[in-house]
XYZ file of C-alpha atoms in Angstrom:
378
model
C 13.753 18.474 -7.553
C 12.440 16.088 -4.900
C 11.727 18.994 -2.538
C 9.768 20.898 -5.196
C 7.804 17.752 -6.056
C 6.946 17.127 -2.407
C 5.925 20.752 -1.808
C 3.671 20.773 -4.853
C 1.739 17.651 -3.915
C 1.645 18.294 -0.161
C 0.279 21.791 -0.791
C -2.136 20.301 -3.370
C -1.048 22.789 -6.009
C -0.646 19.933 -8.476
C -1.940 16.392 -8.588
C 0.628 13.642 -8.062
C 0.401 12.545 -11.702
C 0.992 16.043 -13.089
C 3.804 16.774 -10.615
C 5.553 13.481 -11.408
C 5.676 14.436 -15.079
C 6.165 18.209 -15.056
C 8.754 18.574 -12.278
C 11.433 16.218 -13.694
C 11.011 17.564 -17.222
C 11.406 21.180 -16.073
C 14.460 20.376 -13.957
C 16.016 18.282 -16.716
C 15.661 21.173 -19.155
C 16.969 23.629 -16.553
C 20.224 21.724 -16.023
C 20.852 21.340 -19.748
C 19.764 17.732 -20.253
C 17.043 18.685 -22.725
C 18.057 16.401 -25.616
C 18.210 13.375 -23.311
C 14.998 14.124 -21.387
C 12.684 12.157 -23.664
C 15.017 9.177 -23.639
C 15.247 9.209 -19.825
C 11.459 9.491 -19.480
C 10.840 6.593 -21.874
C 13.511 4.507 -20.170
C 11.808 4.960 -16.813
C 8.361 4.199 -18.256
C 9.560 1.007 -19.949
C 10.990 -0.252 -16.663
C 7.649 0.060 -14.867
C 5.493 -1.199 -17.760
C 5.316 -4.836 -16.499
C 4.145 -3.620 -13.076
C 1.518 -1.362 -14.654
C 0.154 -4.173 -16.838
C -0.071 -6.566 -13.890
C -1.887 -3.959 -11.798
C -4.379 -3.134 -14.527
C -5.605 -6.706 -14.825
C -5.368 -7.426 -11.086
C -7.542 -4.444 -10.118
C -10.145 -5.333 -12.729
C -10.109 -9.009 -11.700
C -10.753 -8.366 -8.008
C -13.295 -5.638 -8.768
C -15.268 -7.958 -11.054
C -15.134 -10.798 -8.524
C -16.364 -8.459 -5.797
C -19.235 -7.297 -8.007
C -20.104 -10.937 -8.697
C -20.518 -11.601 -4.964
C -17.305 -13.516 -4.302
C -17.145 -12.286 -0.705
C -20.851 -12.608 0.141
C -20.677 -16.213 1.455
C -17.752 -15.301 3.727
C -19.628 -12.282 5.083
C -22.746 -14.333 5.832
C -20.762 -17.164 7.441
C -18.786 -14.793 9.683
C -21.887 -12.878 10.765
C -23.654 -16.135 11.686
C -20.700 -17.448 13.686
C -19.896 -14.429 15.894
C -23.151 -14.326 17.862
C -23.142 -11.887 20.799
C -19.708 -12.789 22.180
C -17.457 -9.664 22.138
C -14.299 -11.723 21.574
C -15.790 -13.595 18.623
C -17.188 -10.357 17.215
C -13.759 -8.702 17.387
C -12.057 -11.692 15.759
C -14.829 -11.823 13.152
C -14.192 -8.157 12.363
C -10.515 -8.906 11.750
C -11.390 -11.955 9.633
C -13.840 -10.085 7.414
C -11.452 -7.159 7.017
C -8.675 -9.576 6.030
C -10.824 -11.127 3.302
C -12.167 -7.868 1.867
C -8.718 -6.223 1.997
C -7.477 -8.638 -0.668
C -8.822 -6.252 -3.301
C -6.146 -3.755 -2.228
C -8.544 -0.846 -1.729
C -8.934 0.694 1.729
C -12.190 2.532 1.053
C -13.966 -0.632 -0.108
C -12.850 -2.489 3.002
C -14.027 0.319 5.285
C -17.465 0.440 3.666
C -18.057 -3.329 3.720
C -16.755 -4.005 7.242
C -18.430 -0.986 8.854
C -21.796 -1.715 7.251
C -21.621 -5.339 8.411
C -20.337 -4.906 11.975
C -21.117 -1.397 13.254
C -24.778 -2.236 14.058
C -23.561 -5.260 16.059
C -21.083 -3.155 18.060
C -23.710 -0.517 18.813
C -26.353 -3.082 19.792
C -24.006 -4.720 22.316
C -22.575 -1.436 23.613
C -19.056 -2.227 22.363
C -16.649 0.612 21.634
C -16.755 1.241 17.840
C -13.077 2.216 17.954
C -12.289 -1.463 18.585
C -13.758 -2.081 15.138
C -11.437 0.616 13.771
C -8.375 -1.059 15.311
C -9.212 -4.455 13.812
C -9.894 -2.916 10.423
C -6.712 -0.840 10.497
C -4.346 -3.631 11.569
C -5.563 -6.062 8.923
C -6.224 -3.722 6.010
C -2.876 -1.927 6.170
C -1.061 -5.278 6.104
C -3.114 -6.743 3.242
C -2.795 -3.462 1.337
C 0.776 -4.571 0.628
C -0.525 -7.003 -2.028
C 1.146 -6.324 -5.412
C -1.967 -4.656 -6.813
C -2.233 -2.359 -3.782
C -0.863 1.155 -3.936
C 2.217 1.007 -1.643
C 3.916 -2.016 -3.236
C 3.198 -0.750 -6.731
C 4.753 2.617 -5.874
C 7.820 1.093 -4.196
C 8.403 -1.249 -7.124
C 7.903 1.553 -9.623
C 10.228 3.952 -7.796
C 13.093 1.433 -7.648
C 12.340 -0.337 -10.955
C 11.626 -3.675 -9.287
C 9.040 -6.372 -9.898
C 6.080 -5.850 -7.545
C 5.497 -9.593 -7.141
C 9.134 -10.150 -6.135
C 8.874 -7.410 -3.517
C 5.656 -8.941 -2.172
C 6.530 -12.650 -2.087
C 9.591 -12.051 0.083
C 7.348 -10.322 2.621
C 4.744 -13.106 2.856
C 6.049 -14.695 6.100
C 6.355 -11.217 7.610
C 2.781 -10.359 6.680
C 1.496 -13.619 8.181
C 3.181 -12.694 11.466
C 1.677 -9.215 11.199
C -1.793 -10.707 10.766
C -1.178 -12.944 13.781
C -0.452 -9.781 15.778
C -3.712 -8.256 14.516
C -5.766 -11.269 15.583
C -3.934 -11.449 18.919
C -4.854 -7.799 19.483
C -8.506 -8.851 19.310
C -8.199 -10.649 22.649
C -7.282 -7.702 24.919
C -9.309 -5.288 22.779
C -12.500 -7.321 23.109
C -12.417 -7.045 26.899
C -12.724 -3.253 26.625
C -16.015 -3.741 24.824
C -17.343 -6.579 26.957
C -20.981 -5.925 28.161
C 9.295 -21.680 -1.940
C 6.299 -22.073 -4.410
C 6.170 -22.787 -8.165
C 5.269 -19.920 -10.463
C 3.074 -21.335 -13.229
C 2.973 -18.108 -15.221
C 3.744 -14.422 -14.914
C 1.588 -12.283 -12.565
C 0.288 -10.279 -15.525
C -0.597 -13.481 -17.380
C -2.373 -14.930 -14.354
C -4.407 -11.784 -13.769
C -5.463 -11.137 -17.358
C -6.391 -14.807 -17.778
C -8.304 -14.727 -14.497
C -10.116 -11.556 -15.544
C -11.187 -13.114 -18.849
C -12.532 -16.239 -17.142
C -14.266 -14.200 -14.410
C -16.019 -11.997 -16.971
C -17.174 -14.897 -19.152
C -18.500 -16.959 -16.220
C -20.126 -14.194 -14.177
C -21.213 -11.875 -16.991
C -21.862 -13.916 -20.165
C -23.504 -10.998 -21.990
C -21.079 -8.708 -23.788
C -22.924 -5.577 -22.676
C -22.582 -6.622 -19.009
C -18.858 -7.244 -19.439
C -18.408 -3.770 -20.903
C -20.404 -2.236 -18.049
C -18.261 -3.946 -15.379
C -15.010 -2.840 -17.013
C -16.318 0.699 -17.485
C -17.484 0.839 -13.851
C -13.925 0.333 -12.610
C -12.000 2.032 -15.410
C -11.546 5.262 -13.439
C -9.686 3.595 -10.557
C -7.644 1.492 -12.990
C -6.654 4.477 -15.114
C -5.654 6.503 -12.050
C -3.327 3.797 -10.752
C -1.781 3.001 -14.136
C -1.219 6.678 -14.951
C 0.425 7.141 -11.552
C 2.762 4.193 -12.149
C 3.832 5.437 -15.587
C 4.259 8.990 -14.276
C 6.366 7.608 -11.428
C 8.502 5.784 -13.974
C 9.081 9.049 -15.835
C 10.022 10.804 -12.587
C 12.531 8.192 -11.448
C 13.883 7.835 -14.978
C 14.907 11.501 -15.005
C 15.964 11.373 -11.355
C 18.393 8.554 -12.135
C 19.418 9.617 -15.624
C 20.504 13.106 -14.569
C 22.551 11.769 -11.655
C 20.335 13.400 -9.021
C 19.792 10.148 -7.121
C 23.532 9.581 -6.881
C 24.125 13.142 -5.657
C 21.351 13.033 -3.050
C 22.422 9.599 -1.907
C 25.958 10.844 -1.390
C 24.678 13.810 0.626
C 22.624 11.437 2.773
C 25.649 9.177 3.221
C 27.629 12.098 4.585
C 25.330 12.301 7.612
C 25.000 8.537 8.167
C 27.774 7.048 10.309
C 29.792 4.412 8.475
C 28.912 1.901 11.173
C 25.186 2.325 10.367
C 25.558 2.011 6.592
C 25.089 -1.770 6.346
C 21.800 -1.400 8.254
C 20.168 0.935 5.728
C 17.209 -1.412 5.311
C 16.437 -1.130 9.036
C 16.929 2.645 8.872
C 14.535 2.776 5.904
C 11.941 0.687 7.770
C 12.044 2.905 10.859
C 12.113 6.098 8.774
C 9.051 4.933 6.837
C 6.901 5.157 9.986
C 7.029 8.950 10.483
C 7.593 9.753 6.803
C 4.445 7.962 5.594
C 2.390 9.447 8.427
C 3.306 13.062 7.707
C 3.481 12.850 3.919
C 1.625 11.075 1.161
C 2.696 7.731 -0.261
C 3.548 9.477 -3.523
C 5.922 11.908 -1.821
C 7.608 9.178 0.205
C 7.952 6.430 -2.392
C 8.880 8.644 -5.340
C 10.760 11.336 -3.411
C 12.437 9.754 -0.380
C 12.721 6.052 -1.220
C 15.115 6.450 -4.190
C 17.459 8.441 -1.926
C 17.390 5.737 0.761
C 17.943 3.061 -1.870
C 20.833 4.928 -3.453
C 22.476 5.411 -0.066
C 21.996 1.739 0.762
C 23.552 0.699 -2.535
C 26.778 2.435 -1.485
C 27.009 -0.088 1.352
C 25.938 -3.071 -0.729
C 22.330 -3.153 0.522
C 20.008 -4.676 -2.081
C 17.340 -2.207 -3.323
C 14.854 -5.080 -2.975
C 15.386 -5.042 0.797
C 14.991 -1.267 0.900
C 11.707 -1.563 -1.033
C 10.364 -4.158 1.400
C 11.516 -2.117 4.390
C 9.688 0.940 3.079
C 6.369 -0.938 3.295
C 6.616 -1.783 6.981
C 5.329 1.599 8.166
C 1.936 1.142 6.491
C -0.011 0.423 9.731
C 0.876 3.916 10.996
C 0.318 5.410 7.543
C -3.266 4.139 7.758
C -3.951 6.856 10.355
C -2.316 9.661 8.375
C -4.311 12.918 8.249
C -3.545 12.922 4.515
C -5.410 9.663 3.897
C -9.010 9.685 2.643
C -10.019 6.260 4.097
C -9.128 7.546 7.583
C -11.724 10.307 7.222
C -14.213 7.861 5.736
C -13.718 5.540 8.714
C -14.061 8.299 11.300
C -17.147 9.643 9.541
C -18.910 6.279 9.449
C -18.079 5.711 13.122
C -19.183 9.278 13.925
C -15.921 9.932 15.734
C -13.326 12.663 15.302
C -10.151 11.726 13.412
C -8.175 12.752 16.507
C -10.114 10.225 18.602
C -9.381 7.582 15.993
C -5.659 8.366 16.026
C -5.376 8.477 19.824
C -7.065 5.105 20.238
C -5.411 3.302 17.317
C -1.874 4.718 17.109
C -0.419 2.555 19.886
C -1.668 -0.567 18.094
C -0.422 0.737 14.741
C 3.069 1.430 16.119
C 3.067 -2.044 17.638
C 2.122 -3.561 14.290
C 4.899 -1.715 12.431
C 7.560 -2.779 14.927
C 6.309 -6.382 14.844
C 6.587 -6.269 11.049
C 10.145 -4.900 11.227
C 11.240 -7.592 13.678
C 9.495 -10.282 11.621
C 11.136 -9.039 8.410
C 14.560 -9.227 10.045
C 13.854 -12.676 11.483
C 12.594 -14.102 8.181
C 15.285 -12.495 6.018
C 12.866 -10.258 4.100
C 15.231 -7.396 4.927
C 18.868 -7.598 5.970
């Protein structure tokens, strides 16, 4: 079933949402689980409902705040402070990308950062690919926020809370950002001329959205326009999460996960079993480069998690480990923002990959080491 799903979406014969729904239903009927199919689908959907609700309000909240100009003061301040110093410009690029990436959308970050900094790079004769490195290293780390695609998919696939997956990775992500800013120093030379949770994540985001709409858009018609403007992206993400819940519900309910996990265990040496989280982290690097996030998180991750469970490895650690290959995934030929970035820089995607991959691999391995050191994965 997983293989058919992956082939369908990698060949673009079906969209991810359609494949996530149709494939498990067809296979469930084929193996004689017809009467239980609806129950398994609903069970999977109910498990991911809290994640979907949180994401819906979070995406709308950050989109509305961006429309209201939340990031404009930061952009102006950074542009004033960098001057004509290549090092400060490179660090400023990373800083702006870090701030804009909080909305969890790669395309938005690419558009804002490129439009702000590309003229500066060209005026000073700096290599525009340095800009790409800074953008890549920061955006792919911040894209792990709970309302970003990768964490939402990982949480949905393993029926975990997205905020729980994310909070355990916070120290790791801080170290990853430190690596990104440290990379600005050598790169610039090449261009030289336990908290308290006050309320649930869903409650915080829907409350924040309500306040943001009332303050920034007092008129009812303006509020409706802002919600409608971002409804397409919200609906796409939410539909994907619910479809993923249906897929994993059938995958688990029919016993397929257990069977595939056992097959995977047969080729993993017993001595390596307790280190399944590390294996998952390393495997995520090539897997997410050569296949889409949907194929990896909904097709491969449940197998890795099931295999890890046989050795007592917490699925939460497997979920976190699966996110550590995102810096390399950012250069995947399957990823639209990579083509957007190369197009705006007027460079070939191959040039982008050749220049940035070494830094992306470095970022992923720093994240893996940091996750082990901080206990995010064991």
